[in-house]
PDB file of C-alpha atoms in Angstrom:
ATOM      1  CA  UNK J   1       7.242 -87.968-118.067  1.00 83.00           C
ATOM      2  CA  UNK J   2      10.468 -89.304-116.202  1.00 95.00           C
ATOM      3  CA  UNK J   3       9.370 -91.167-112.282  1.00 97.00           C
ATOM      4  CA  UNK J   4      11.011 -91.879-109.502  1.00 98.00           C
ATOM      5  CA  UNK J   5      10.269 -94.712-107.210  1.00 98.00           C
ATOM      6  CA  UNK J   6      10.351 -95.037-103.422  1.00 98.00           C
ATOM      7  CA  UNK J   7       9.971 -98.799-102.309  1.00 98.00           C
ATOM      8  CA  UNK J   8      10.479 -99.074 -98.629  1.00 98.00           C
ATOM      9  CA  UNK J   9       9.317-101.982 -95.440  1.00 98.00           C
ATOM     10  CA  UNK J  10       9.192-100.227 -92.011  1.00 97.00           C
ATOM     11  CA  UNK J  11       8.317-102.447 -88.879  1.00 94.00           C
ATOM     12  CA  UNK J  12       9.266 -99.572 -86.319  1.00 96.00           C
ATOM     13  CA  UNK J  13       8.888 -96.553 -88.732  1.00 97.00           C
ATOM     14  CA  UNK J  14      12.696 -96.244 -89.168  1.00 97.00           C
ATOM     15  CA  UNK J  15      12.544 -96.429 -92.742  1.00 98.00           C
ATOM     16  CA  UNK J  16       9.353 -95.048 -93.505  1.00 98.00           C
ATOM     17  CA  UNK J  17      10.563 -91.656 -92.215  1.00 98.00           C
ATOM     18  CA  UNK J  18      13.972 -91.999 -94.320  1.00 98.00           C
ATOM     19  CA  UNK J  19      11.602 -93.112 -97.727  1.00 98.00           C
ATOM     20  CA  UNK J  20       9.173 -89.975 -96.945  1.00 98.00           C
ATOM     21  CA  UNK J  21      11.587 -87.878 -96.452  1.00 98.00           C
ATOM     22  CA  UNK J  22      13.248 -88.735 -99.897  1.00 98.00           C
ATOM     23  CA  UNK J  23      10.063 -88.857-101.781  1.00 98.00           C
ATOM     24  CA  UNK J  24       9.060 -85.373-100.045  1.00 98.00           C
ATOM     25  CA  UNK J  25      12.187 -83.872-101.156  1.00 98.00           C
ATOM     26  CA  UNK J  26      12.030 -85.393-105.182  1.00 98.00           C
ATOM     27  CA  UNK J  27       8.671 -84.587-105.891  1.00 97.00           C
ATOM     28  CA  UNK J  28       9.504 -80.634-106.889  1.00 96.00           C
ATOM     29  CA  UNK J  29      12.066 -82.292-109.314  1.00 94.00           C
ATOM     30  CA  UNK J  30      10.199 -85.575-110.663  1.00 97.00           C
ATOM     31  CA  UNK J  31       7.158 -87.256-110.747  1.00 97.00           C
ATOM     32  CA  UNK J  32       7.632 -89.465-107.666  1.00 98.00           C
ATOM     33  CA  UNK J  33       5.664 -92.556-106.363  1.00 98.00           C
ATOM     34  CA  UNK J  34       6.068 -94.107-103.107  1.00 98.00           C
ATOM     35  CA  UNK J  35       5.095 -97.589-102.162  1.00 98.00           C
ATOM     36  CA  UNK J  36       5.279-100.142 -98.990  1.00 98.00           C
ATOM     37  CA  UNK J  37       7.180-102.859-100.321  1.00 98.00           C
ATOM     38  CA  UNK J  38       4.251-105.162-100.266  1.00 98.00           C
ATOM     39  CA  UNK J  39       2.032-103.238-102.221  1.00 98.00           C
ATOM     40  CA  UNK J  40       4.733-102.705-105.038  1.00 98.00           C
ATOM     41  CA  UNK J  41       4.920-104.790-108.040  1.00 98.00           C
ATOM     42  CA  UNK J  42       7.183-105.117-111.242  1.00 98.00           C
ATOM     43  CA  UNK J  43       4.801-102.547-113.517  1.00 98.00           C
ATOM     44  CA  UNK J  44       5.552 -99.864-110.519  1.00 98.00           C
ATOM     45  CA  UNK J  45       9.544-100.840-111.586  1.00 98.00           C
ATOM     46  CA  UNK J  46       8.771-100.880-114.934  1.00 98.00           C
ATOM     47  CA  UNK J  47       7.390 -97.443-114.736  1.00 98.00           C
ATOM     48  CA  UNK J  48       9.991 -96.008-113.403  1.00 98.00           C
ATOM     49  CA  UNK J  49      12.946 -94.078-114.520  1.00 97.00           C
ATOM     50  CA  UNK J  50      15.025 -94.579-111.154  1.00 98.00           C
ATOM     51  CA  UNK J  51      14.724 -96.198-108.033  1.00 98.00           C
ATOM     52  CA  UNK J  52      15.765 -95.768-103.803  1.00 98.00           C
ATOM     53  CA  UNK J  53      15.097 -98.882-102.361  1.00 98.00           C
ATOM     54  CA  UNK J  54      14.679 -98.420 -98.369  1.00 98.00           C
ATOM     55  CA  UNK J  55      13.814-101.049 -95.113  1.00 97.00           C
ATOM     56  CA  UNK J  56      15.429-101.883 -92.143  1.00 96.00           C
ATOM     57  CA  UNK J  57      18.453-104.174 -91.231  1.00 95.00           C
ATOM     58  CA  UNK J  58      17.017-106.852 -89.776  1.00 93.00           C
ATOM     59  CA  UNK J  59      19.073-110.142 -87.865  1.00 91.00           C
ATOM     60  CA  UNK J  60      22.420-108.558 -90.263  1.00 91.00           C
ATOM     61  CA  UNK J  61      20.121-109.032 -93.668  1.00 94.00           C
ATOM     62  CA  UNK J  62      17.807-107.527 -95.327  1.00 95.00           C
ATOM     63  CA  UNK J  63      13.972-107.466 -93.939  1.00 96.00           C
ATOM     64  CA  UNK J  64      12.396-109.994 -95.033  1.00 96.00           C
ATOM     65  CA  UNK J  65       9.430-108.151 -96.565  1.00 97.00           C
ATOM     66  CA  UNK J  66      11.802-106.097 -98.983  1.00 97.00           C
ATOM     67  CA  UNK J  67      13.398-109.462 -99.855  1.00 97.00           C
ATOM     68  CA  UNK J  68       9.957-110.936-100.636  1.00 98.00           C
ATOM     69  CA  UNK J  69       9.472-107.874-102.844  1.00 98.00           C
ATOM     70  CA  UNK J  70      12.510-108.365-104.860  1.00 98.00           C
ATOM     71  CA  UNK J  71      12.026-112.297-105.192  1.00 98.00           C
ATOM     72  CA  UNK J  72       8.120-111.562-106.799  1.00 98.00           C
ATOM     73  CA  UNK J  73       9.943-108.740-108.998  1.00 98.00           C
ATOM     74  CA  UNK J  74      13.501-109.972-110.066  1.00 98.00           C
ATOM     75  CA  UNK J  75      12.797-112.065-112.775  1.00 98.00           C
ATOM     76  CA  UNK J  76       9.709-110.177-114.148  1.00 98.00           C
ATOM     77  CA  UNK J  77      12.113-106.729-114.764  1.00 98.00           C
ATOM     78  CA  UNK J  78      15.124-108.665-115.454  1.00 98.00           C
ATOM     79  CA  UNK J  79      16.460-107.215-118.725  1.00 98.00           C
ATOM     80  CA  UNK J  80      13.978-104.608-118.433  1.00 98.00           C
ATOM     81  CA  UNK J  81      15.631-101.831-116.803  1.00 98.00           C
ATOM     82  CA  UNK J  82      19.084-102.400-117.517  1.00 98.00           C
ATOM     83  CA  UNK J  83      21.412 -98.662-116.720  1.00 97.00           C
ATOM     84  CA  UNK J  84      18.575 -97.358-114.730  1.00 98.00           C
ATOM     85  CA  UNK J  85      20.012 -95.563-111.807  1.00 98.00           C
ATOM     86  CA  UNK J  86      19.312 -96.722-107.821  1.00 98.00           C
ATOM     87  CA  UNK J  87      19.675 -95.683-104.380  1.00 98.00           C
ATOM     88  CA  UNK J  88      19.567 -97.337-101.131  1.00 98.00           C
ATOM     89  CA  UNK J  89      18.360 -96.292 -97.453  1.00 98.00           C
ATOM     90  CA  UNK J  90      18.952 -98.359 -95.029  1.00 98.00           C
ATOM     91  CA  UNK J  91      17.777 -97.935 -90.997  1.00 98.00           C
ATOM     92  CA  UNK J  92      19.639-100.219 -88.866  1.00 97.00           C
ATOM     93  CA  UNK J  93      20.579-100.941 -85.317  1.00 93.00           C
ATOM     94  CA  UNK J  94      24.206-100.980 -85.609  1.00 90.00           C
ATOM     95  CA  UNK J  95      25.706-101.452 -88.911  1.00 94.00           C
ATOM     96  CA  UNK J  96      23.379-102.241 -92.036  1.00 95.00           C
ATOM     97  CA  UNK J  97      26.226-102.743 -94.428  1.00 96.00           C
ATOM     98  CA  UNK J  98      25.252-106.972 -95.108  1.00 96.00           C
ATOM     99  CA  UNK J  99      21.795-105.221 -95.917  1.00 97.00           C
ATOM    100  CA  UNK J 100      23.040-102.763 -98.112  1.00 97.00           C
ATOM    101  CA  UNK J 101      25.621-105.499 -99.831  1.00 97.00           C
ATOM    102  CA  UNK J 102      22.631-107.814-100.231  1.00 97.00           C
ATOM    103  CA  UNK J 103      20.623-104.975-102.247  1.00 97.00           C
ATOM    104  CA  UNK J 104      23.274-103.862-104.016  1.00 98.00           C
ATOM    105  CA  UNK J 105      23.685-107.666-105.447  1.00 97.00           C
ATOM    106  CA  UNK J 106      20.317-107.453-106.665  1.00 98.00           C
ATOM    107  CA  UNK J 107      20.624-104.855-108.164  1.00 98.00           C
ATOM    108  CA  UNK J 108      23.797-105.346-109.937  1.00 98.00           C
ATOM    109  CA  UNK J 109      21.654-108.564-111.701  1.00 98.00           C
ATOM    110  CA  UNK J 110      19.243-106.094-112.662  1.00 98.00           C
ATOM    111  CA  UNK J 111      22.193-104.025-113.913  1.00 98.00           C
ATOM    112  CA  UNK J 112      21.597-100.479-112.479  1.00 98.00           C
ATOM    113  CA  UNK J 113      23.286 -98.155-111.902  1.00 98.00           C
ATOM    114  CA  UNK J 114      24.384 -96.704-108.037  1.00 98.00           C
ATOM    115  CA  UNK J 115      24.154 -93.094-107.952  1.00 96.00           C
ATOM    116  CA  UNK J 116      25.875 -93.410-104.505  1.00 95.00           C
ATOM    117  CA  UNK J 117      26.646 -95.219-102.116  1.00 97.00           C
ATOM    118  CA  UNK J 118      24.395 -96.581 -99.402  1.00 98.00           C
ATOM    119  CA  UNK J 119      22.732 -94.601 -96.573  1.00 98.00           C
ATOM    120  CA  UNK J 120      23.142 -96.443 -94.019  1.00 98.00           C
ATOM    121  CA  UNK J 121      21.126 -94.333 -90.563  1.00 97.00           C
ATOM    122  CA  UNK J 122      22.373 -96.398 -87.153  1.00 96.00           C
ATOM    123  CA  UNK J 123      19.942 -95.849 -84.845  1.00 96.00           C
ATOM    124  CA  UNK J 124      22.009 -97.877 -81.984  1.00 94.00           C
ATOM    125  CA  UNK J 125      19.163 -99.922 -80.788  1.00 93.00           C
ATOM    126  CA  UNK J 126      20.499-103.058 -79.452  1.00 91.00           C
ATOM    127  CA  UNK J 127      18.056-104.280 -76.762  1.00 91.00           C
ATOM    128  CA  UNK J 128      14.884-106.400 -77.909  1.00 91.00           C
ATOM    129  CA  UNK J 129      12.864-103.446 -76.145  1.00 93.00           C
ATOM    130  CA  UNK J 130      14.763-100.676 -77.961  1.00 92.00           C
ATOM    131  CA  UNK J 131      15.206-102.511 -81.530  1.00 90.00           C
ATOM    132  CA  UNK J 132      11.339-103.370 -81.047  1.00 91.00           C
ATOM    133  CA  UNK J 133      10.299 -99.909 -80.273  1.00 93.00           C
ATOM    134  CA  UNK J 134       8.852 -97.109 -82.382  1.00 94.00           C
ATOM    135  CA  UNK J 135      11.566 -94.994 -84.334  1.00 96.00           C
ATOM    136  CA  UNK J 136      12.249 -90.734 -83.959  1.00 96.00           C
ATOM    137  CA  UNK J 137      14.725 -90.786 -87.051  1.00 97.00           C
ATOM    138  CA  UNK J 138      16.737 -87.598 -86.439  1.00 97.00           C
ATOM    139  CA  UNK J 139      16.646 -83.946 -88.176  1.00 98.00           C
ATOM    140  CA  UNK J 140      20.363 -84.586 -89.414  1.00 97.00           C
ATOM    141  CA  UNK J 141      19.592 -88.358 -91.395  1.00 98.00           C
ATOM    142  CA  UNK J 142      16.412 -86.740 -92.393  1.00 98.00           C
ATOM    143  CA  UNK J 143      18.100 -84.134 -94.111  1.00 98.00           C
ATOM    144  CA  UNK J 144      20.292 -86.383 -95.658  1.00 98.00           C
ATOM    145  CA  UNK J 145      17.240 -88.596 -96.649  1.00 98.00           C
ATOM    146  CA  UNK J 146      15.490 -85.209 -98.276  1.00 98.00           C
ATOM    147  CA  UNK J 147      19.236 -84.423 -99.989  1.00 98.00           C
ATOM    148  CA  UNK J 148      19.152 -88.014-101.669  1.00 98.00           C
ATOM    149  CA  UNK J 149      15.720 -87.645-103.360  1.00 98.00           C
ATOM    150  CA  UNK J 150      16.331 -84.369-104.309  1.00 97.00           C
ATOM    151  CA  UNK J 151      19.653 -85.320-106.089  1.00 97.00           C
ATOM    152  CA  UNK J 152      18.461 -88.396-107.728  1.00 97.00           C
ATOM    153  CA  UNK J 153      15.134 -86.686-108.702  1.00 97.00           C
ATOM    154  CA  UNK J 154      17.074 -83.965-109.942  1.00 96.00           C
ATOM    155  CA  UNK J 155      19.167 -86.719-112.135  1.00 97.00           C
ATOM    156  CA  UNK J 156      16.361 -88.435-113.614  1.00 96.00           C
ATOM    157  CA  UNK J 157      14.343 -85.207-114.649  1.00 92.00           C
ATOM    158  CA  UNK J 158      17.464 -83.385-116.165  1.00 92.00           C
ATOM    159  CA  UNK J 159      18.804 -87.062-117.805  1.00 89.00           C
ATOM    160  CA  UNK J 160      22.077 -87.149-116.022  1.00 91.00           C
ATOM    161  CA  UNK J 161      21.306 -90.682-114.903  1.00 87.00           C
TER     162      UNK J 161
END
């Protein structure tokens, strides 16, 4: 049975939203698995037929907890899952494109396969209260969240991707 995974880092609940949504939206088409980036390990990639990869923008990089994930599980995978096709969220203050550029790097080692190109949801915090502060992501990037894992869901389960 085909899978999709969710891996995702929220600090402010940003990103958890965006991942949620997606993983709400793919499970009618797929078999879908969600997991905090520090739970999530190279059998959960492994496993998996596809992939959105979701966390914040943080200091113009990615957070540091997804880039801890993807240092334990680089090498592990490498070779592994080779044409597998990907997706990226990413929840950011301002811009989030040196976040998405970063992940899309990785990726391209592991050699998969964008479906599209990044989601990038600007949620125009800029103070250290307002960038600190707990996240209302809204109803519009939600729905653009839930139209991502539906697509790629769709993908996996029908073999498009």
């Amino acid at each position: 049975m085909s899978q999709l995974l969710i891996v995702f880092h929220s600090m402010t609940g940003g990103s958890r939203q965006m991942a949620e949504a997606a993983a709400d939206a793919a499970r009618p088409e797929i078999s879908t698995v969600l997991k905090i980036a520090e739970d999530a390990g190279p059998a959960d990639l492994l496993e998996a037929n596809g992939y959105i990869f979701c966390a914040p923008e943080n200091l113009a990089a990615i957070a540091g907890v997804m880039k801890d994930f993807f240092d334990r599980t680089y090498y592990p995978v490498l070779g592994k899952i080779e044409g597998r096709p990907y997706a990226q969220m990413i929840c950011a203050g301002s811009d989030g494109t040196n976040a998405a550029r970063q992940t899309a790097r990785i990726a391209q080692g592991w050699r998969l396969r964008e479906i599209q190109p990044p989601l990038i949801v600007c949620t125009h915090a800029q103070t250290p209260e307002a960038i600190l502060a707990a996240k209302d992501i809204p109803e519009e990037q939600l729905s653009k969240c839930r139209d991502l894992g539906s697509a790629i869901g769709a993908g996996i389960g029908m073999g498009a991707f």
